[in-house]
mmCIF file of C-alpha atoms and ligand atoms in Angstrom:
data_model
loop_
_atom_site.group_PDB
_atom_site.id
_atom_site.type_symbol
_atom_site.label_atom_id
_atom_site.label_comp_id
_atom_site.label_asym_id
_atom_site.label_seq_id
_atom_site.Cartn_x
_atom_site.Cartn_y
_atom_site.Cartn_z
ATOM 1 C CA UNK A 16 122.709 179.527 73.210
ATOM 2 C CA UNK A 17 124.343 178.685 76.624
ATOM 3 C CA UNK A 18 126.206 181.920 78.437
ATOM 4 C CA UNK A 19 129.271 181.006 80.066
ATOM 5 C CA UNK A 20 132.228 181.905 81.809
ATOM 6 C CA UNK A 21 136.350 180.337 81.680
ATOM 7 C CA UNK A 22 137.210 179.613 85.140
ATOM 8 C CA UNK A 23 140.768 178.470 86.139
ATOM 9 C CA UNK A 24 139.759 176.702 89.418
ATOM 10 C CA UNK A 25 140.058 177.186 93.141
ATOM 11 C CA UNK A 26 143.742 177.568 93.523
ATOM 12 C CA UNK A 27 144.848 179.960 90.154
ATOM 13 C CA UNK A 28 141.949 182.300 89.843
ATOM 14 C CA UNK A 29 141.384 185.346 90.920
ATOM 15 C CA UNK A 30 137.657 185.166 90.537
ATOM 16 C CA UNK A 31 135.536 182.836 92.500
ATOM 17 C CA UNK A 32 132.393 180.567 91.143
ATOM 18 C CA UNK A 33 130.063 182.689 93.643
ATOM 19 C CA UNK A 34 131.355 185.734 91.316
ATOM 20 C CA UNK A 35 130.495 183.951 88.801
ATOM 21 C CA UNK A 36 126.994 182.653 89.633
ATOM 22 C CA UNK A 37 126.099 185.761 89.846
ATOM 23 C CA UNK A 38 126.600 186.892 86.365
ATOM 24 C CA UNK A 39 123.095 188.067 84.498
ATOM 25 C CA UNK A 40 121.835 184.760 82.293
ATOM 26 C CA UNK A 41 125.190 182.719 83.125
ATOM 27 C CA UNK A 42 124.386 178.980 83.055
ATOM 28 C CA UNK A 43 127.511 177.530 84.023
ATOM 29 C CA UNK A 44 132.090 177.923 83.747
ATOM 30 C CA UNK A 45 134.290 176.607 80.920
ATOM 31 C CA UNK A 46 137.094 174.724 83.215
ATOM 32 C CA UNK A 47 140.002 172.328 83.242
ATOM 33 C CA UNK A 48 142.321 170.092 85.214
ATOM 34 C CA UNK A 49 145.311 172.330 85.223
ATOM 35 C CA UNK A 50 147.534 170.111 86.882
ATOM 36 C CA UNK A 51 147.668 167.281 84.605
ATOM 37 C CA UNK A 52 150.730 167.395 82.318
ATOM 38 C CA UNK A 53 150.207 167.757 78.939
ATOM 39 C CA UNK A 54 149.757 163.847 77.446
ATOM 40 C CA UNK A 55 148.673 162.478 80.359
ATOM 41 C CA UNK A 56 145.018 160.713 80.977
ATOM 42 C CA UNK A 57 142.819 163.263 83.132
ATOM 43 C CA UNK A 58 141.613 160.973 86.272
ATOM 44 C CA UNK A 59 138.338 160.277 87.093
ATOM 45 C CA UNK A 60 138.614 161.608 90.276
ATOM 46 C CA UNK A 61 139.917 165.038 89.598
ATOM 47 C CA UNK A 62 137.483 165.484 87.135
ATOM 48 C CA UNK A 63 134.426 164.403 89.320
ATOM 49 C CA UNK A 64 135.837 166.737 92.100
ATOM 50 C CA UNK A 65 136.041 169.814 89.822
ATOM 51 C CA UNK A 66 132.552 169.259 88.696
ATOM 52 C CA UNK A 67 131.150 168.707 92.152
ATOM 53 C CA UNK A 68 133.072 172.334 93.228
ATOM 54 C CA UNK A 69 131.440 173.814 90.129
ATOM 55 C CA UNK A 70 127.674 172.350 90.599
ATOM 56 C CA UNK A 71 127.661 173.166 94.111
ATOM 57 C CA UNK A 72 128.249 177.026 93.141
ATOM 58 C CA UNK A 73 125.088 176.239 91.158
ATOM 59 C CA UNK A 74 126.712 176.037 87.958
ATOM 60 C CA UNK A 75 127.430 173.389 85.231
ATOM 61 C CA UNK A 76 130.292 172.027 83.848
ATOM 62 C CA UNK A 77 129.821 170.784 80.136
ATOM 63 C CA UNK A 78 132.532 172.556 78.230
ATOM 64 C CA UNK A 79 136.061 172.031 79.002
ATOM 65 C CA UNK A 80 138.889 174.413 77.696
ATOM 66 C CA UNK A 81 141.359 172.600 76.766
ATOM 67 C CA UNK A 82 142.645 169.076 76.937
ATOM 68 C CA UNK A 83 145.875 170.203 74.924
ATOM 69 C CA UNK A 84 147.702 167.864 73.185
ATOM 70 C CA UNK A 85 151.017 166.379 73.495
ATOM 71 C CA UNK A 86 153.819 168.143 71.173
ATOM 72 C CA UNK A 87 154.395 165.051 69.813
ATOM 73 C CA UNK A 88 151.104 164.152 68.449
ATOM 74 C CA UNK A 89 151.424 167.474 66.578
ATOM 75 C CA UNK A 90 155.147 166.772 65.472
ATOM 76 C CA UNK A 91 153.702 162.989 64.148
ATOM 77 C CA UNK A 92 156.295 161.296 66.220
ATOM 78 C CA UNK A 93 156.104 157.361 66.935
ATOM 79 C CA UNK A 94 155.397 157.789 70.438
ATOM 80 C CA UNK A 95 151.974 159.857 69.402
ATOM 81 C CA UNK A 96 150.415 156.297 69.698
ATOM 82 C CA UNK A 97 150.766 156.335 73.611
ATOM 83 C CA UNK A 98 149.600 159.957 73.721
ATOM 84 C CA UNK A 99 146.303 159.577 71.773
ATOM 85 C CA UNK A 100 145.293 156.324 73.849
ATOM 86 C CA UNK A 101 145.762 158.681 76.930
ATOM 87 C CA UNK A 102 144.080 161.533 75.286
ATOM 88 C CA UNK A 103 140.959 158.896 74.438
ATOM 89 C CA UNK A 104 140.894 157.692 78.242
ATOM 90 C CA UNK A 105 140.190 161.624 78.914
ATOM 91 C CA UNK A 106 137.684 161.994 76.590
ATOM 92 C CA UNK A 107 135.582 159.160 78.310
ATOM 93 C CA UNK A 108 136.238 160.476 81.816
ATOM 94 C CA UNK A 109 134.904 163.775 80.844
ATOM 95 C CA UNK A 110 132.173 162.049 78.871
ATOM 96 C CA UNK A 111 130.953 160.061 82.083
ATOM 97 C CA UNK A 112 131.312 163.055 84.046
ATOM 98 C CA UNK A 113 127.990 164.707 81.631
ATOM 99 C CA UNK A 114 130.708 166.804 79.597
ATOM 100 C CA UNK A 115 129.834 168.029 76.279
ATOM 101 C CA UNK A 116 132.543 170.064 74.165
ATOM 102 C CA UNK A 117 135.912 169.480 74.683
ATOM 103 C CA UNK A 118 138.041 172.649 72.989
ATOM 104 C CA UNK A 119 141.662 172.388 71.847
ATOM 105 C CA UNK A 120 144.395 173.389 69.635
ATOM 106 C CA UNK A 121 146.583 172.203 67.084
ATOM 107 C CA UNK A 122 149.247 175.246 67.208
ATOM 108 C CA UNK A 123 152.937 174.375 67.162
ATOM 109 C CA UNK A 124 154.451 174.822 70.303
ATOM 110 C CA UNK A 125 152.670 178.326 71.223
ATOM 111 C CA UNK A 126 149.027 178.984 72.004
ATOM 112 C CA UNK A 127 147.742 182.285 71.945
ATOM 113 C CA UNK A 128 150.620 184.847 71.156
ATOM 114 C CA UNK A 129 150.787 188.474 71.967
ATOM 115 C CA UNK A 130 153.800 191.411 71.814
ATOM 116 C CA UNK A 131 152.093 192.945 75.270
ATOM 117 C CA UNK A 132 149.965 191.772 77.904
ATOM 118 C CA UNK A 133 148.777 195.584 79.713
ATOM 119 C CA UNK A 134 149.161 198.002 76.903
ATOM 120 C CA UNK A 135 146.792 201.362 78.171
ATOM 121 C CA UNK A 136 143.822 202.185 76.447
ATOM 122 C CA UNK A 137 143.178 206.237 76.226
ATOM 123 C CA UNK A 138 140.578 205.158 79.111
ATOM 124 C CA UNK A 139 143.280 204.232 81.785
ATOM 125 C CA UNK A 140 142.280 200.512 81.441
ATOM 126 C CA UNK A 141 144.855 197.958 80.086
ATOM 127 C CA UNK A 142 144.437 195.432 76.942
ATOM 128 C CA UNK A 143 146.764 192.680 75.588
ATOM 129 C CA UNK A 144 148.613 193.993 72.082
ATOM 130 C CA UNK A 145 149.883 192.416 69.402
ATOM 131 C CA UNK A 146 152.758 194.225 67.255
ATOM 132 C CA UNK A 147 153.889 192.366 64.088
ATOM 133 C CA UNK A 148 157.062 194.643 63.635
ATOM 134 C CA UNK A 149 157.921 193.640 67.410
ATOM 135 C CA UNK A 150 157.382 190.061 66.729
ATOM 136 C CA UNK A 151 158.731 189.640 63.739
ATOM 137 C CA UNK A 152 162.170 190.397 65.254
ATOM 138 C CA UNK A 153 161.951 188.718 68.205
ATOM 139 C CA UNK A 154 163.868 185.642 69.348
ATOM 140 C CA UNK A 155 161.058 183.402 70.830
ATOM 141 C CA UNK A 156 162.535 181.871 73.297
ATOM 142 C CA UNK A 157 162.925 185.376 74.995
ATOM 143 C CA UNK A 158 159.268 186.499 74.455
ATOM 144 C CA UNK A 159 157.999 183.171 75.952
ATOM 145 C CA UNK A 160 160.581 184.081 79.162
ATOM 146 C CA UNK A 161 158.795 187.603 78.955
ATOM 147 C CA UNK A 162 155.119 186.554 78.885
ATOM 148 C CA UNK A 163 155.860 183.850 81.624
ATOM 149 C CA UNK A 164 157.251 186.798 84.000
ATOM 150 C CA UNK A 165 154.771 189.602 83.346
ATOM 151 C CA UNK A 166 151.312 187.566 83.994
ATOM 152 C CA UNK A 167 150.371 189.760 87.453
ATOM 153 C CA UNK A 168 151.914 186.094 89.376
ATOM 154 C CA UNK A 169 149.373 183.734 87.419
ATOM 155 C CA UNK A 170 150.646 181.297 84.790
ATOM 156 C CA UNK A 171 148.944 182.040 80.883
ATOM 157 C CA UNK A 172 147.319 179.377 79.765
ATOM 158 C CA UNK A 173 149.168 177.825 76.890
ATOM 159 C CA UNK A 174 152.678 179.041 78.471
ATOM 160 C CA UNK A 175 153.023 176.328 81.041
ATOM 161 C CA UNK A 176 156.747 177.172 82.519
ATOM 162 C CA UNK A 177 158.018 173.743 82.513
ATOM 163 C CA UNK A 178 157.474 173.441 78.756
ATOM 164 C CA UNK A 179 159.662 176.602 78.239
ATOM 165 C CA UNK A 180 162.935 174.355 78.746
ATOM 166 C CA UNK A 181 162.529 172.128 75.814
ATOM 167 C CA UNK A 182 161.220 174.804 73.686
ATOM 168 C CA UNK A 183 164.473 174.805 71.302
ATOM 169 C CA UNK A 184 164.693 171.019 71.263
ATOM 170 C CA UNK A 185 160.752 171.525 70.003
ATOM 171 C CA UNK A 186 161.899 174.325 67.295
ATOM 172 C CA UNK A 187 164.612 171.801 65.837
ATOM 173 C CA UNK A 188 161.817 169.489 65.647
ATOM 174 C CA UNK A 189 159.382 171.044 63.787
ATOM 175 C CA UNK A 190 161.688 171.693 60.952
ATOM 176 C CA UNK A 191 160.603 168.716 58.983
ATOM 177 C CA UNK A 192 156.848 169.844 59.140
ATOM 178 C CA UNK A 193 155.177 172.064 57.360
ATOM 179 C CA UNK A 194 151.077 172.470 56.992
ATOM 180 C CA UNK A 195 150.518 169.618 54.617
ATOM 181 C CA UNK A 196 152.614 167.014 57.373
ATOM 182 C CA UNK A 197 150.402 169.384 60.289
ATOM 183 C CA UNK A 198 147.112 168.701 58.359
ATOM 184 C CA UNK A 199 148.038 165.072 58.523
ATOM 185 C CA UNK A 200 148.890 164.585 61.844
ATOM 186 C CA UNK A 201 146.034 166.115 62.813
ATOM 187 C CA UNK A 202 144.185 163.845 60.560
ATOM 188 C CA UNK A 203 145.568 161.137 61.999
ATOM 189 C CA UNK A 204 144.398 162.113 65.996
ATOM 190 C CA UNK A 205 141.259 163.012 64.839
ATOM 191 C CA UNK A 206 140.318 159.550 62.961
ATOM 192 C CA UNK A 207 141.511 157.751 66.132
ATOM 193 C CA UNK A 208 139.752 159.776 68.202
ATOM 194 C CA UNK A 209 136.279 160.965 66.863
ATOM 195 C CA UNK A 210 135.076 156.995 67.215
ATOM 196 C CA UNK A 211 135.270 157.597 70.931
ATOM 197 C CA UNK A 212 133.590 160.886 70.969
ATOM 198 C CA UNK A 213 130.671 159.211 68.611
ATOM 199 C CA UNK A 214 130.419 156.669 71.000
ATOM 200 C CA UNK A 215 130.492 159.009 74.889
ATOM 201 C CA UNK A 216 128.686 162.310 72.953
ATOM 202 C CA UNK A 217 131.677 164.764 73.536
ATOM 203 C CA UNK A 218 132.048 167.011 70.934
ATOM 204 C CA UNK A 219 135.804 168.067 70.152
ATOM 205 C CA UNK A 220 136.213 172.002 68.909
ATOM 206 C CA UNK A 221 139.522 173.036 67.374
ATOM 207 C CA UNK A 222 139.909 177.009 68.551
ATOM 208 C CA UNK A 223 141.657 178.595 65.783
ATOM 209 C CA UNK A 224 145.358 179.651 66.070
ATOM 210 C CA UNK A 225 145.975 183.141 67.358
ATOM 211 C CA UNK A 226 147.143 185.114 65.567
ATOM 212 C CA UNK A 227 145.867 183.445 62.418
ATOM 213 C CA UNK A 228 149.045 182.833 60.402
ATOM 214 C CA UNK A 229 152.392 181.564 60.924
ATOM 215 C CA UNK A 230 154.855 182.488 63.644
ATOM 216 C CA UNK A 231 158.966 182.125 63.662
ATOM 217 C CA UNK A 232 158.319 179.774 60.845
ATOM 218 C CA UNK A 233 156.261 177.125 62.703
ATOM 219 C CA UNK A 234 153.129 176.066 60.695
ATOM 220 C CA UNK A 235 149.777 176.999 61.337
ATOM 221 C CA UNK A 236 146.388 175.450 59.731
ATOM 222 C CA UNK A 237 143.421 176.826 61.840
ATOM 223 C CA UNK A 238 143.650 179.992 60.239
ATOM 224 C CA UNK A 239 140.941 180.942 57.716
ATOM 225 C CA UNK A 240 137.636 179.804 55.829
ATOM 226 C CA UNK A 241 139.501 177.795 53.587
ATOM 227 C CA UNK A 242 141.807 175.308 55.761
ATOM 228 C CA UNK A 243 138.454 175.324 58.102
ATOM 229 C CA UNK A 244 136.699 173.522 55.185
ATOM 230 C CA UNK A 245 139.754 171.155 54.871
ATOM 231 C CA UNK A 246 139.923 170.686 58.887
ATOM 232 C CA UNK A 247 135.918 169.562 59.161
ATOM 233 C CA UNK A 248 136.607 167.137 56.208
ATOM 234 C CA UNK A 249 139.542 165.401 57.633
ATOM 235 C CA UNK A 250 136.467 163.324 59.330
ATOM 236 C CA UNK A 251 133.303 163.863 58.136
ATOM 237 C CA UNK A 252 131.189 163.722 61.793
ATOM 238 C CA UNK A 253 129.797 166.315 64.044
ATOM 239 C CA UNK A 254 132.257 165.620 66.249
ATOM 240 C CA UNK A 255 134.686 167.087 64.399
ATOM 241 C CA UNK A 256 133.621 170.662 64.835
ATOM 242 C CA UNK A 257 134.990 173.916 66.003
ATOM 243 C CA UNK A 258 135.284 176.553 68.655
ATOM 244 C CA UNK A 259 134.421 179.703 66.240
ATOM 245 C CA UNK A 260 137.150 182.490 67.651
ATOM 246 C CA UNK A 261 135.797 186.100 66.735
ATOM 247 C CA UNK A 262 139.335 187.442 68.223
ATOM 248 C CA UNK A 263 141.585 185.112 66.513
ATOM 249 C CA UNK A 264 140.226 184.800 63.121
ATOM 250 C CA UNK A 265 138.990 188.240 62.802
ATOM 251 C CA UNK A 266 142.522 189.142 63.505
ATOM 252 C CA UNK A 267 142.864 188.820 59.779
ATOM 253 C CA UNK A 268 140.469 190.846 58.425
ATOM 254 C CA UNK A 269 139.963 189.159 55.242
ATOM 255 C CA UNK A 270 138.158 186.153 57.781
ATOM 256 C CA UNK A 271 134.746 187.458 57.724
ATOM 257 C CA UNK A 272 133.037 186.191 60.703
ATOM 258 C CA UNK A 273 129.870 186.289 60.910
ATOM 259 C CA UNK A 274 129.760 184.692 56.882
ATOM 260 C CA UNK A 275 132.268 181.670 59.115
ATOM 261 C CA UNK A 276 129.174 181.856 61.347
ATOM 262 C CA UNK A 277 126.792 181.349 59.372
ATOM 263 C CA UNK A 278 128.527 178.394 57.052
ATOM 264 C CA UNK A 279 129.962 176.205 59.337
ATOM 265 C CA UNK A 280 127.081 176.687 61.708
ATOM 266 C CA UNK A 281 124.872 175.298 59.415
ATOM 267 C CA UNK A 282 126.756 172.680 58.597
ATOM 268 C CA UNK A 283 126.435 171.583 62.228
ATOM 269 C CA UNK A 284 130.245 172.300 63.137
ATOM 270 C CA UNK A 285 130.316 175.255 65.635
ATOM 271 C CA UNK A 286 129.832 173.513 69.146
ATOM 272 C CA UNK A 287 131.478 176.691 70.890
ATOM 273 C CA UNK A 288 131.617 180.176 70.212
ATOM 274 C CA UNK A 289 134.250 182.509 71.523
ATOM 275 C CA UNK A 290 133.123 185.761 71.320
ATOM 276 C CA UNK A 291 135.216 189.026 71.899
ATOM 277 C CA UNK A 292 136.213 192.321 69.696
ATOM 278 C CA UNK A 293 139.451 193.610 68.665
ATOM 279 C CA UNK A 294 140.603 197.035 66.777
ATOM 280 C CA UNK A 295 143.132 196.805 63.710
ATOM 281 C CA UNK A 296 146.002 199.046 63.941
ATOM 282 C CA UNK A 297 148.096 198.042 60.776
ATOM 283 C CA UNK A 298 148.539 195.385 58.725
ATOM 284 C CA UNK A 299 148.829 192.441 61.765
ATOM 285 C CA UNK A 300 148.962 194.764 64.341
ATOM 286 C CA UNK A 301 146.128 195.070 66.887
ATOM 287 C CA UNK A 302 144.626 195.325 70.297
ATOM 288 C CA UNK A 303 142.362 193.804 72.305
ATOM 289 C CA UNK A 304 139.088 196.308 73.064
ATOM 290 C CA UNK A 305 136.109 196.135 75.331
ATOM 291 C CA UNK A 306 133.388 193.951 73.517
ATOM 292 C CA UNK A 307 131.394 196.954 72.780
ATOM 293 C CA UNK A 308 131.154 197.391 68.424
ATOM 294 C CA UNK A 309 132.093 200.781 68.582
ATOM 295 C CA UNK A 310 135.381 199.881 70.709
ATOM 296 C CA UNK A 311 136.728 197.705 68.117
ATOM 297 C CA UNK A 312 136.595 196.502 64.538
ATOM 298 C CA UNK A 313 134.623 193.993 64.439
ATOM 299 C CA UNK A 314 130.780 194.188 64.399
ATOM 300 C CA UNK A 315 129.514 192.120 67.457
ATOM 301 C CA UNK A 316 125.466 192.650 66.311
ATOM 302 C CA UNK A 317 126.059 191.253 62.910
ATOM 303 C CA UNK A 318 128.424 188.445 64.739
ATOM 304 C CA UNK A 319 125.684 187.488 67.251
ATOM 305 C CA UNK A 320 122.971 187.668 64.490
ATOM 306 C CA UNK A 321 124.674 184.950 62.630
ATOM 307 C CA UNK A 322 124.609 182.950 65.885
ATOM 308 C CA UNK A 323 120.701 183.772 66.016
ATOM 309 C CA UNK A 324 120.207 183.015 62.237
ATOM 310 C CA UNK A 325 121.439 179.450 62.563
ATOM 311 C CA UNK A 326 119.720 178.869 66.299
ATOM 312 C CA UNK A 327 122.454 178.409 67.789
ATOM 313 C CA UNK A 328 121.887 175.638 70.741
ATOM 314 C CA UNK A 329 125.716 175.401 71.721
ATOM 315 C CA UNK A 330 127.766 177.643 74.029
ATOM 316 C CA UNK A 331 129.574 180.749 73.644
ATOM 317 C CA UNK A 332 131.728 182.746 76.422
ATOM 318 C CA UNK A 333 132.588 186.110 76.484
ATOM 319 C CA UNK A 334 136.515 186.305 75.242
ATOM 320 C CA UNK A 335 139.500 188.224 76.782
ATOM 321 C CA UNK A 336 138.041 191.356 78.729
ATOM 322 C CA UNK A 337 140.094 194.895 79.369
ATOM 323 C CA UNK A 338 141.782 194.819 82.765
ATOM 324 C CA UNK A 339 139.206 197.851 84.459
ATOM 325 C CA UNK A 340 138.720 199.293 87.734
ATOM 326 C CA UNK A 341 142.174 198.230 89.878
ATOM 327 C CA UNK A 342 141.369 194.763 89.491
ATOM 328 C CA UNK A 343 143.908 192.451 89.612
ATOM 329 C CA UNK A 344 143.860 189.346 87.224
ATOM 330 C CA UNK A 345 145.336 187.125 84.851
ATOM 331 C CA UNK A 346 145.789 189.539 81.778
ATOM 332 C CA UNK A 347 142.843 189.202 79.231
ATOM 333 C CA UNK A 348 140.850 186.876 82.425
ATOM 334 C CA UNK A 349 139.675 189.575 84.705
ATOM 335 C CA UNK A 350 136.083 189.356 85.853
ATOM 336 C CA UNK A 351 134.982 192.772 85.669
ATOM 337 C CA UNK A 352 135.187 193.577 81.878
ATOM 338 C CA UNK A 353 134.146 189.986 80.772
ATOM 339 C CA UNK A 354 130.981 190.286 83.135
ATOM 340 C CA UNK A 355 130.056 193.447 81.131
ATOM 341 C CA UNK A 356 130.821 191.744 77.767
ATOM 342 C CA UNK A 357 128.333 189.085 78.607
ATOM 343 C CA UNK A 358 125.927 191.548 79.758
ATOM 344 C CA UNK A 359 125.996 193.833 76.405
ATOM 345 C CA UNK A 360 126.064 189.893 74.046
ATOM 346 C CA UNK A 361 123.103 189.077 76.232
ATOM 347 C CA UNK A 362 121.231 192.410 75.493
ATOM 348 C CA UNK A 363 121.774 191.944 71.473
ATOM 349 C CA UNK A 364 120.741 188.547 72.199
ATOM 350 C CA UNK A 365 117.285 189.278 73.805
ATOM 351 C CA UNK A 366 116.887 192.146 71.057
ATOM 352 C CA UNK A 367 117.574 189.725 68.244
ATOM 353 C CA UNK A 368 114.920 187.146 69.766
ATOM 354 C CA UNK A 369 112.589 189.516 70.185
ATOM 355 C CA UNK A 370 113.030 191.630 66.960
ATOM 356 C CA UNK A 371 112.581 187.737 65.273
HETATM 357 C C1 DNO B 16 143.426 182.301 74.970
HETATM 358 C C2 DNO B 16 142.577 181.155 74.662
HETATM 359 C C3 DNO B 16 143.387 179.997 74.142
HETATM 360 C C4 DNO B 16 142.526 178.765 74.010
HETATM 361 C C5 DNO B 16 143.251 177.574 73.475
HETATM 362 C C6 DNO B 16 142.310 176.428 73.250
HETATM 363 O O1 DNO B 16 143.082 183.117 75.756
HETATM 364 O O2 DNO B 16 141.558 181.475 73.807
HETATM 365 O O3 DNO B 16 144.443 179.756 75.032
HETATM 366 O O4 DNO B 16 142.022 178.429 75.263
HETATM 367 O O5 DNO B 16 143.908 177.871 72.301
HETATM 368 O O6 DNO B 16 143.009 175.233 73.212
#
């Protein structure tokens, strides 16, 4: 297992690689060119300048988080052609440049979705919520406005402001897809681009959709053990793997996750783990904890034994921290509360090692 860290480079993080570095057991940051628009080929250059800032903090640069991918692509749209040759062209960039796992989604026109980005804890600190009766009646194109505005100044990742604007055009177009036409599409990406990973040794890693089931009537596939299966089938290679989400599948409890851990790690699929806790509240309702078991719902020494039980060689990160002591950060990104989380999945880490 590889310890790392998400990093949103020099100019939109809070948190800086010597921070970082010094992190107990960390071997290096999850990053990613953040000023490339969605669809376009990442340049050589860019990339080869964000891995020189990273390795001369001392730190590698092997897993990037995410190359998204063009709406259209998902949506199965003519032009996905142009897309996907760009998308390839990144893929051997970042393979030249010594990366290893790319992660991405496959979610309809929202990433990660959530009713509150700093809802208090009984503790004083601050956690991102989500509340199904909120969403439920929400119009979307308001909550996106919302989110984009209450991010302490820094942009969420996934909510990219410019894409706001064509977000109803988007909605009218996914109205001819539902999962079956989603599964294909993303068949269809996948078989044109796992030849290329085969060939530069970058693994791709779907990260599950958050929450894990369908939102203002959009489809969503990455959602449980069963459309998993189908997704690693779609092409049968390695390279088609996954980033294994504790947060996002255990959202729905009937996802058991370390049993995910243990069957599609050893099948060879889980090339990233994400690892964080949250705490049910009601049916689809709940909130982000610290990563501490007892915090939350799910049970991070059975998770991380699965990880141990398969010898897991690839990397994991701590997930979404608590916002703690005054800091000031992207919400869920803060360096305080992830630093601990790393610390406590390190210490069941060298107790399951040494208990072996
Ligand atoms: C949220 C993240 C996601 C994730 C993407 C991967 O905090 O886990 O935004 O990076 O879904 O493409």
């Amino acid at each position: 297992m590889k310890m790392t860290f998400r990093w949103f480079g020099v100019n939109d993080d809070s948190i800086k690689l010597e921070q970082i570095r010094q992190i107990p057991g960390i071997t290096g940051v999850v990053g990613a060119l953040y000023d490339v628009p969605v669809g376009d080929a990442w340049p050589m250059q860019k990339i080869l300048e964000l891995k020189r800032t990273v390795e001369n903090a001392g730190l590698e640069l092997e897993v990037i988080e995410s190359v998204n991918i063009h709406e259209d692509i998902k949506l199965g749209l003519p032009s996905r052609d142009k897309y996907i040759e760009n998308y390839k062209g990144s893929i051997r960039n970042l393979g030249k440049a010594g990366v290893k796992v790319i992660c991405y989604n496959f979610m309809p026109v929202f990433d990660w979705l959530r009713s509150e980005l700093a809802w208090k804890l009984p503790d004083g600190s601050e956690v991102l919520y989500y509340d199904n009766n909120i969403i439920k009646d929400v119009d979307p194109i308001k909550l996106v406005e919302d989110m984009a505005t209450n991010s302490n100044g820094f942009s969420l990742p996934g909510w990219e402001p410019y894409r706001l604007k064509e977000l109803k055009d988007t909605f009218e177009k996914y109205k001819s897809v539902d999962e079956d036409k989603l599964f294909s599409n993303l068949k269809y990406f996948l078989e044109n681009i796992i030849p290329v990973c085969e060939e530069v040794d970058v693994k791709m890693a779907i990260h599950p959709d958050d929450p894990p089931w369908s939102l203002f009537g959009l489809p969503r596939i990455v959602t449980n053990k069963e459309n998993l299966e189908r997704l690693v089938k779609l092409v049968d290679s390695p390279y088609n793997g996954l980033t294994l989400c504790s947060g996002s599948l255990g959202s729905n409890p009937e996802n058991n996750i370390p049993e995910l851990v243990r069957y599609f790690g050893k099948m060879g699929r889980i090339h990233f783990g994400h690892v964080r806790n949250i705490k049910f509240v009601s049916e689809r309702t709940f909130h982000e904890t610290s990563h501490l078991s007892s915090d939350g719902s799910l049970d991070m020494f059975e998770i991380m034994k699965a990880y141990r039980d398969i010898d897991f060689k690839g990397y994991i990160r701590p997930d979404h921290g608590r916002m703690i002591w005054g800091e000031k950060a992207r919400p869920g990104y803060g360096l305080y509360d992830r630093a601990l989380g790393i610390a406590y999945l390190n210490g069941i880490w060298e107790s399951l090692n040494k208990m072996a």
